[in-house]
XYZ file of C-alpha atoms in Angstrom:
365
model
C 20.392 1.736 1.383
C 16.859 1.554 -0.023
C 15.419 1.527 3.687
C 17.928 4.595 4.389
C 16.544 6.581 1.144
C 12.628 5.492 2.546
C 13.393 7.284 5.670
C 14.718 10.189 4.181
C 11.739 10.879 1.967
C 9.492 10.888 5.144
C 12.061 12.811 7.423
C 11.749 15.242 4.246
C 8.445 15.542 3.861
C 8.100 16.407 8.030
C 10.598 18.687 7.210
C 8.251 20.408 4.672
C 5.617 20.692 6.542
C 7.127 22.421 9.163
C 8.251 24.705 6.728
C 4.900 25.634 4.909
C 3.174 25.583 8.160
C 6.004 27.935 9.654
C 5.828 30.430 6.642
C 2.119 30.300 6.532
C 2.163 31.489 10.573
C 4.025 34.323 9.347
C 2.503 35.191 6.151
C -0.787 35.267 7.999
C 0.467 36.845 11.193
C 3.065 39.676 9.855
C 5.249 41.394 12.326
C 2.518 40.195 14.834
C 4.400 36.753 15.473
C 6.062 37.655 18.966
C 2.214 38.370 20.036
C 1.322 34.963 18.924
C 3.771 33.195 20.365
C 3.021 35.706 23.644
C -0.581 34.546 23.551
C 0.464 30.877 23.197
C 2.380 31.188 26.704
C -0.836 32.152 28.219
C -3.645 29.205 27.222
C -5.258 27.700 30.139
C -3.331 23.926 30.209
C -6.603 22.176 31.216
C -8.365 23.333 27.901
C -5.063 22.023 26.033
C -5.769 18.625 28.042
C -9.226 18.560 26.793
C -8.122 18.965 22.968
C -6.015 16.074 23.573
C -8.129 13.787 24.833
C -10.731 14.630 22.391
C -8.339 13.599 19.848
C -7.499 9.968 21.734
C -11.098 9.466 21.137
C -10.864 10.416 18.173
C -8.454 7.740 16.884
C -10.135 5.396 19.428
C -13.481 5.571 17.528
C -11.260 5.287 13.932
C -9.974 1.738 15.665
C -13.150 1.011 16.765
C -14.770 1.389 12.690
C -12.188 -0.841 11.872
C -12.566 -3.409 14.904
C -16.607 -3.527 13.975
C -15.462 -4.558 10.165
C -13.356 -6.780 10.880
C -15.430 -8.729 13.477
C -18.672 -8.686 10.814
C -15.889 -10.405 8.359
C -15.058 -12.827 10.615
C -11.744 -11.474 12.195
C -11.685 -11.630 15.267
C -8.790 -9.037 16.099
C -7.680 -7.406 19.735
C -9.356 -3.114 19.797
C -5.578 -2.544 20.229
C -4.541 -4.303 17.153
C -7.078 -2.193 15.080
C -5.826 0.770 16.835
C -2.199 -0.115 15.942
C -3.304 -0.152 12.045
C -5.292 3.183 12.349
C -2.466 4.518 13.403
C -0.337 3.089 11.030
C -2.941 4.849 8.453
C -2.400 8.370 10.564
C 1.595 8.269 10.278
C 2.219 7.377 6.763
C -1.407 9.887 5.411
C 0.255 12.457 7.271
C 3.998 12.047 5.699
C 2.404 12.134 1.703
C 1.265 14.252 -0.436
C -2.431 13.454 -0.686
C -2.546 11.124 2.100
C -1.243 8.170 -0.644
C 0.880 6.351 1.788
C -2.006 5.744 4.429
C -3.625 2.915 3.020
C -0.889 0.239 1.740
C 0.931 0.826 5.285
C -2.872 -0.154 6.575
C -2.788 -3.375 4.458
C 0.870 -4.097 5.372
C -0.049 -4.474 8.885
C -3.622 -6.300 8.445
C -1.580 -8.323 6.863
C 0.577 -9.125 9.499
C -1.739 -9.760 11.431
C -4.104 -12.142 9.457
C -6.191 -10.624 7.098
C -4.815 -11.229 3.306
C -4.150 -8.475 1.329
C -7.541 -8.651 -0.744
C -9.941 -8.668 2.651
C -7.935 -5.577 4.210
C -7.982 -3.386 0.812
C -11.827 -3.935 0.909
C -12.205 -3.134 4.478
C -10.166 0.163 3.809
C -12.217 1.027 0.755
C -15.677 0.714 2.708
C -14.351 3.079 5.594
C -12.996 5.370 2.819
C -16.833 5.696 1.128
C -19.072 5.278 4.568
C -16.381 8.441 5.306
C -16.841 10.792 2.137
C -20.437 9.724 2.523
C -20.315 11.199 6.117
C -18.059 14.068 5.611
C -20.641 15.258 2.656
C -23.854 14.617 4.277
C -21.952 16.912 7.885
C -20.909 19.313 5.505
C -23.838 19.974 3.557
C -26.112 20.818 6.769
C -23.626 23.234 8.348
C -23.331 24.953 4.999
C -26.991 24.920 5.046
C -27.692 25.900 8.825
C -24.733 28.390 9.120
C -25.197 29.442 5.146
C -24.254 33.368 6.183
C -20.975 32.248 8.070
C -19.735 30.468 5.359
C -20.651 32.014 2.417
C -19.474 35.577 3.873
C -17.136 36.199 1.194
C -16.027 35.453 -2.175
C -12.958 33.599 -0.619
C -14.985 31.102 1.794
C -17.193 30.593 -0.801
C -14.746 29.329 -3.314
C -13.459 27.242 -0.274
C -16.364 25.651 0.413
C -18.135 24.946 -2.847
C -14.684 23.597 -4.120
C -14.188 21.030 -1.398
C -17.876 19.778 -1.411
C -17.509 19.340 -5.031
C -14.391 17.498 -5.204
C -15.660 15.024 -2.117
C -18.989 14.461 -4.159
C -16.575 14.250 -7.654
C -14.418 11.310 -6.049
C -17.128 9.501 -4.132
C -19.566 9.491 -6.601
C -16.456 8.768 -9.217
C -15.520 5.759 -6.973
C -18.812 4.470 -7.309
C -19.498 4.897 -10.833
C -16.122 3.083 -11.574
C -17.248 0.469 -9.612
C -20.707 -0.199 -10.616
C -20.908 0.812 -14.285
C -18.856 -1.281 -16.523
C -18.558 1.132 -18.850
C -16.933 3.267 -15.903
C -14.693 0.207 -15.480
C -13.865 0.152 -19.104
C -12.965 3.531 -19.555
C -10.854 3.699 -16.758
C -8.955 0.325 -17.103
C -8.253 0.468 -20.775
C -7.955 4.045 -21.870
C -7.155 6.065 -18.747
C -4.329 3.965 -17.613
C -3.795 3.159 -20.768
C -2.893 7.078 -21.469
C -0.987 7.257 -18.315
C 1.118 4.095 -19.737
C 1.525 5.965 -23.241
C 3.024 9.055 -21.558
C 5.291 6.727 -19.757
C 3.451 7.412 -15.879
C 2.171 4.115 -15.591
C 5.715 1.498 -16.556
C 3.500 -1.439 -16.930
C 0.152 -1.636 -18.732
C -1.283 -5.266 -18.035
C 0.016 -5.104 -14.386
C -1.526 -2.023 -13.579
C -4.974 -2.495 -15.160
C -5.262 -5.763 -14.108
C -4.345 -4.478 -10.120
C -7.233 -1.710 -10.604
C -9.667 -4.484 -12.022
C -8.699 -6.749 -9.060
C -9.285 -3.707 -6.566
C -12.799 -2.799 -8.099
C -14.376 -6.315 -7.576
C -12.979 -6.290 -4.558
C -14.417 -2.927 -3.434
C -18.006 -4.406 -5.001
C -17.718 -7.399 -2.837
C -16.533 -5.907 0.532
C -19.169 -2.909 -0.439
C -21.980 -5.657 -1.012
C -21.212 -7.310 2.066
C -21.703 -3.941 3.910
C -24.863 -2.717 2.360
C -26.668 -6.119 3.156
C -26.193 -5.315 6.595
C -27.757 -2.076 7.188
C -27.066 -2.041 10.837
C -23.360 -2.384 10.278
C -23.539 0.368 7.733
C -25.511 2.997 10.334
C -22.679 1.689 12.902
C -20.082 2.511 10.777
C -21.721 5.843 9.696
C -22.498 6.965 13.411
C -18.798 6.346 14.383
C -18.038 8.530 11.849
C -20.201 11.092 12.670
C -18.834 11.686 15.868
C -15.130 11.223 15.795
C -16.108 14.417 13.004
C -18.010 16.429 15.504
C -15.672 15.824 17.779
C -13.155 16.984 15.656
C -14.661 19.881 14.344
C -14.624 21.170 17.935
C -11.370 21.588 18.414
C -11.012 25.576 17.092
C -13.921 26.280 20.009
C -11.448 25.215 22.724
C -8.637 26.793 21.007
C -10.024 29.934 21.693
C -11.183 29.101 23.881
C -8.015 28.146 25.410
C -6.524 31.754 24.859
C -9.415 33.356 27.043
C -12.025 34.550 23.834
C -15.178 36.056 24.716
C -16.703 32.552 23.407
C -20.059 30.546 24.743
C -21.688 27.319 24.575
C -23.901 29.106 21.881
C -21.466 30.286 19.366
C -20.011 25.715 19.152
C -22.355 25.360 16.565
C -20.726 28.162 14.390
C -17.285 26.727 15.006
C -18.244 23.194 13.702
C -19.703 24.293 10.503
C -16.646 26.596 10.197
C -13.866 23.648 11.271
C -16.344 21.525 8.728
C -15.599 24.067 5.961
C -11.724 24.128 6.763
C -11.785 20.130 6.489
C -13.350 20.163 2.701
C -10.647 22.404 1.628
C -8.267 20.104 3.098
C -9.289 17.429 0.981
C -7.643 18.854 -2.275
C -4.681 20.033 -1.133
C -1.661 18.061 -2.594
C 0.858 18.660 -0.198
C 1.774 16.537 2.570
C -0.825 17.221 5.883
C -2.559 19.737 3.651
C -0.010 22.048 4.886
C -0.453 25.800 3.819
C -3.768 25.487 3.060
C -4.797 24.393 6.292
C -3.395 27.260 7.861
C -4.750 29.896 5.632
C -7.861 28.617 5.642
C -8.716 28.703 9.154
C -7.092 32.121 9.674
C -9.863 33.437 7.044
C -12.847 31.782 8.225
C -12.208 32.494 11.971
C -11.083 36.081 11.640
C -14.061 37.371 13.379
C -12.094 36.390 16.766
C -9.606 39.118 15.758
C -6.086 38.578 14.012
C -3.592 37.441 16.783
C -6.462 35.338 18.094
C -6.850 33.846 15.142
C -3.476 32.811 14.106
C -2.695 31.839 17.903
C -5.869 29.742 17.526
C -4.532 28.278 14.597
C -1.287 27.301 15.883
C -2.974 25.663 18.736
C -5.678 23.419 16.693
C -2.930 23.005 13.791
C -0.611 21.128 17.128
C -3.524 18.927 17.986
C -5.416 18.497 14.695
C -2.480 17.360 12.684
C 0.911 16.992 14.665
C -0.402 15.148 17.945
C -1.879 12.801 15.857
C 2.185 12.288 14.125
C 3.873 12.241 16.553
C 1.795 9.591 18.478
C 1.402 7.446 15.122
C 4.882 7.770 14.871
C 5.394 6.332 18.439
C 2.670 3.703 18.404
C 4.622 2.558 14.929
C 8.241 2.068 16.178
C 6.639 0.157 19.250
C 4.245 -2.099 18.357
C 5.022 -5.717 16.942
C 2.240 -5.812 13.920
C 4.418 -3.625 12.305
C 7.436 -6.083 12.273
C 9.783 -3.261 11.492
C 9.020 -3.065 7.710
C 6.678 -0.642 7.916
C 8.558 1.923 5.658
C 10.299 -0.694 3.727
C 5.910 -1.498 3.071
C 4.880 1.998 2.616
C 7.418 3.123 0.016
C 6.039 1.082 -1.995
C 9.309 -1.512 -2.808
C 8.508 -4.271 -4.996
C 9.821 -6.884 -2.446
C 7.388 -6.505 -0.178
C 4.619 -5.993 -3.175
C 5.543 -8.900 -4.309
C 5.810 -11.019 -0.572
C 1.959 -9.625 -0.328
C 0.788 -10.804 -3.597
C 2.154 -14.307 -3.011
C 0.712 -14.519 0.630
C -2.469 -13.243 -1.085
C -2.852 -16.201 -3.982
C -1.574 -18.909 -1.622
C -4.811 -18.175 0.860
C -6.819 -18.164 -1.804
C -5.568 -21.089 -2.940
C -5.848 -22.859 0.582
């Protein structure tokens, strides 16, 4: 029953995205929605096949950050097994608000394949900061290269200042919490403790002691990952590309539907995509959905409105639901994710608890 109401939540939250995504098409498009769906019929299918294999490399290069970790710890784990836990990540980030779910489904299967629970969470952590650190340093020099674009109104402004904020607010956050025990302090006893007093957090000592636990093990995995400064620029150029890469993908959606678009105007569309994906970052509902949408229709309505919104639909398929639906595949298939994956995800104390105990007994050993 628990497993069935798991399942339900997720099917739910799909549900709900194809809702805010459908009524964020129309909102954007008007009575213009026959002439998007028109336009769709008529995109060149070999453009279509390029967005999707730019997106398998795109999740190839995600498994191969985490294959490079892993190997510098010691683990010596199979590109497709790394590739099964990426996507893992992908299906369960998509499905919750926030991307929440990603992560413990990651450590679920690293765990079934090896790694303890402690190990994995730090692994995750490190390609979470190399990431922001990534994302902020890309985002900064398109702002900064393609400032007029951008900044053109008072709309894409508040777009992009907001998201570079927030990215520099949690990374830097992360790292103060981490480093300053003051930070630590604060956070442990009288944040949590606040969210235990209005009754958010059930238990107190569990909780705090959890975050404490995940700090030092962030500062150890993060030590181990800064001492080894070619690792780090590894990690950091993977990341740079799978982004560039990504950021590409509204050029060949237009170009797709025949715009008047050259190899001269790519460098426009990255910063723009680039602005799009900070914005992302703060929305709350599951795959960003809404904001996505609206965002992109705003900052590439210089290709006219249909364009635009037919654009949209296009990179909004391959940006966000090729990536489900072939996370959702690579999850019911593969045999690292035992068929608990949702039972892991959802957070159920049974499996919680399984993870802990695996955890202290290789420590113990």
């Amino acid at each position: 029953m628990e497993k069935l109401k798991s399942v339900g939540k997720y099917i739910l939250n799909f549900i709900l995205i194809l809702a805010i995504g459908s009524l964020m098409l129309y909102l954007t498009v008007g009575k213009e929605i026959g002439s998007v769906f028109a336009a769709v019929k008529t995109a060149k299918i070999q453009v279509l096949g390029v967005m999707a294999g730019i997106m398998m490399i795109y999740y190839f290069i995600d498994a191969l950050i985490l294959y490079i970790i892993c190997k510098a710890r010691g683990y010596k784990l199979h590109l497709r097994q790394t590739f099964v836990t990426n996507m893992t990540g992908v299906l369960f980030s998509d499905l919750t608000p926030s991307a929440t779910g990603g992560q413990f489904a990651q450590v679920y299967v690293f765990h079934n394949q090896g790694i303890h629970v402690g190990l994995s969470s730090g692994i995750l952590t490190v390609v979470f900061i190399t990431y922001q650190i990534v994302i902020i340093c890309y985002a900064s020099i398109a702002m900064l290269i393609n400032a007029r674009t951008i900044f053109q109104n008072t709309q894409s402004i508040w777009i992009a200042v907001i998201g570079f904020v927030v990215n520099v607010v949690i990374t830097g956050g992360f790292f103060l919490v981490t480093k300053s025990a003051k930070a630590h302090d604060f956070f442990t006893v009288k944040f949590i403790g606040f969210l235990a007093k209005i009754k958010i957090v059930k238990d107190y000592e569990k909780t705090s002691s959890e975050v404490s636990e995940s700090f030092k093990e962030f500062r150890d995995e993060s030590a181990q990952l800064f001492s080894q400064t070619r690792l780090f620029f590894s990690v950091c150029l993977c990341h740079a590309v799978k982004l560039t890469l990504f950021y590409t993908l509204p050029f060949f959606a237009a170009m797709a539907l025949g715009a008047p678009v050259t190899a001269a105007d790519l460098p426009k569309f990255i910063s723009l995509a680039a602005a799009v994906s900070l914005f992302n970052t703060f929305m709350p509902l599951p795959g960003a959905s809404g904001g996505s949408e609206a965002s992109f229709v705003m900052l590439f309505g210089f290709l006219g409105k249909t364009v635009a919104s037919t654009a949209m639909l296009i990179w909004r398929v391959f940006s966000f639901y090729f990536g489900l639906l072939l996370s959702l595949v690579v999850v019911a298939v593969s045999k690292d994710t035992k068929g608990g994956i949702v039972k892991a995800a959802s957070g159920e104390n049974s499996t919680m608890d399984e993870l802990s105990e695996n955890q202290t007994e290789e420590k113990t050993v």
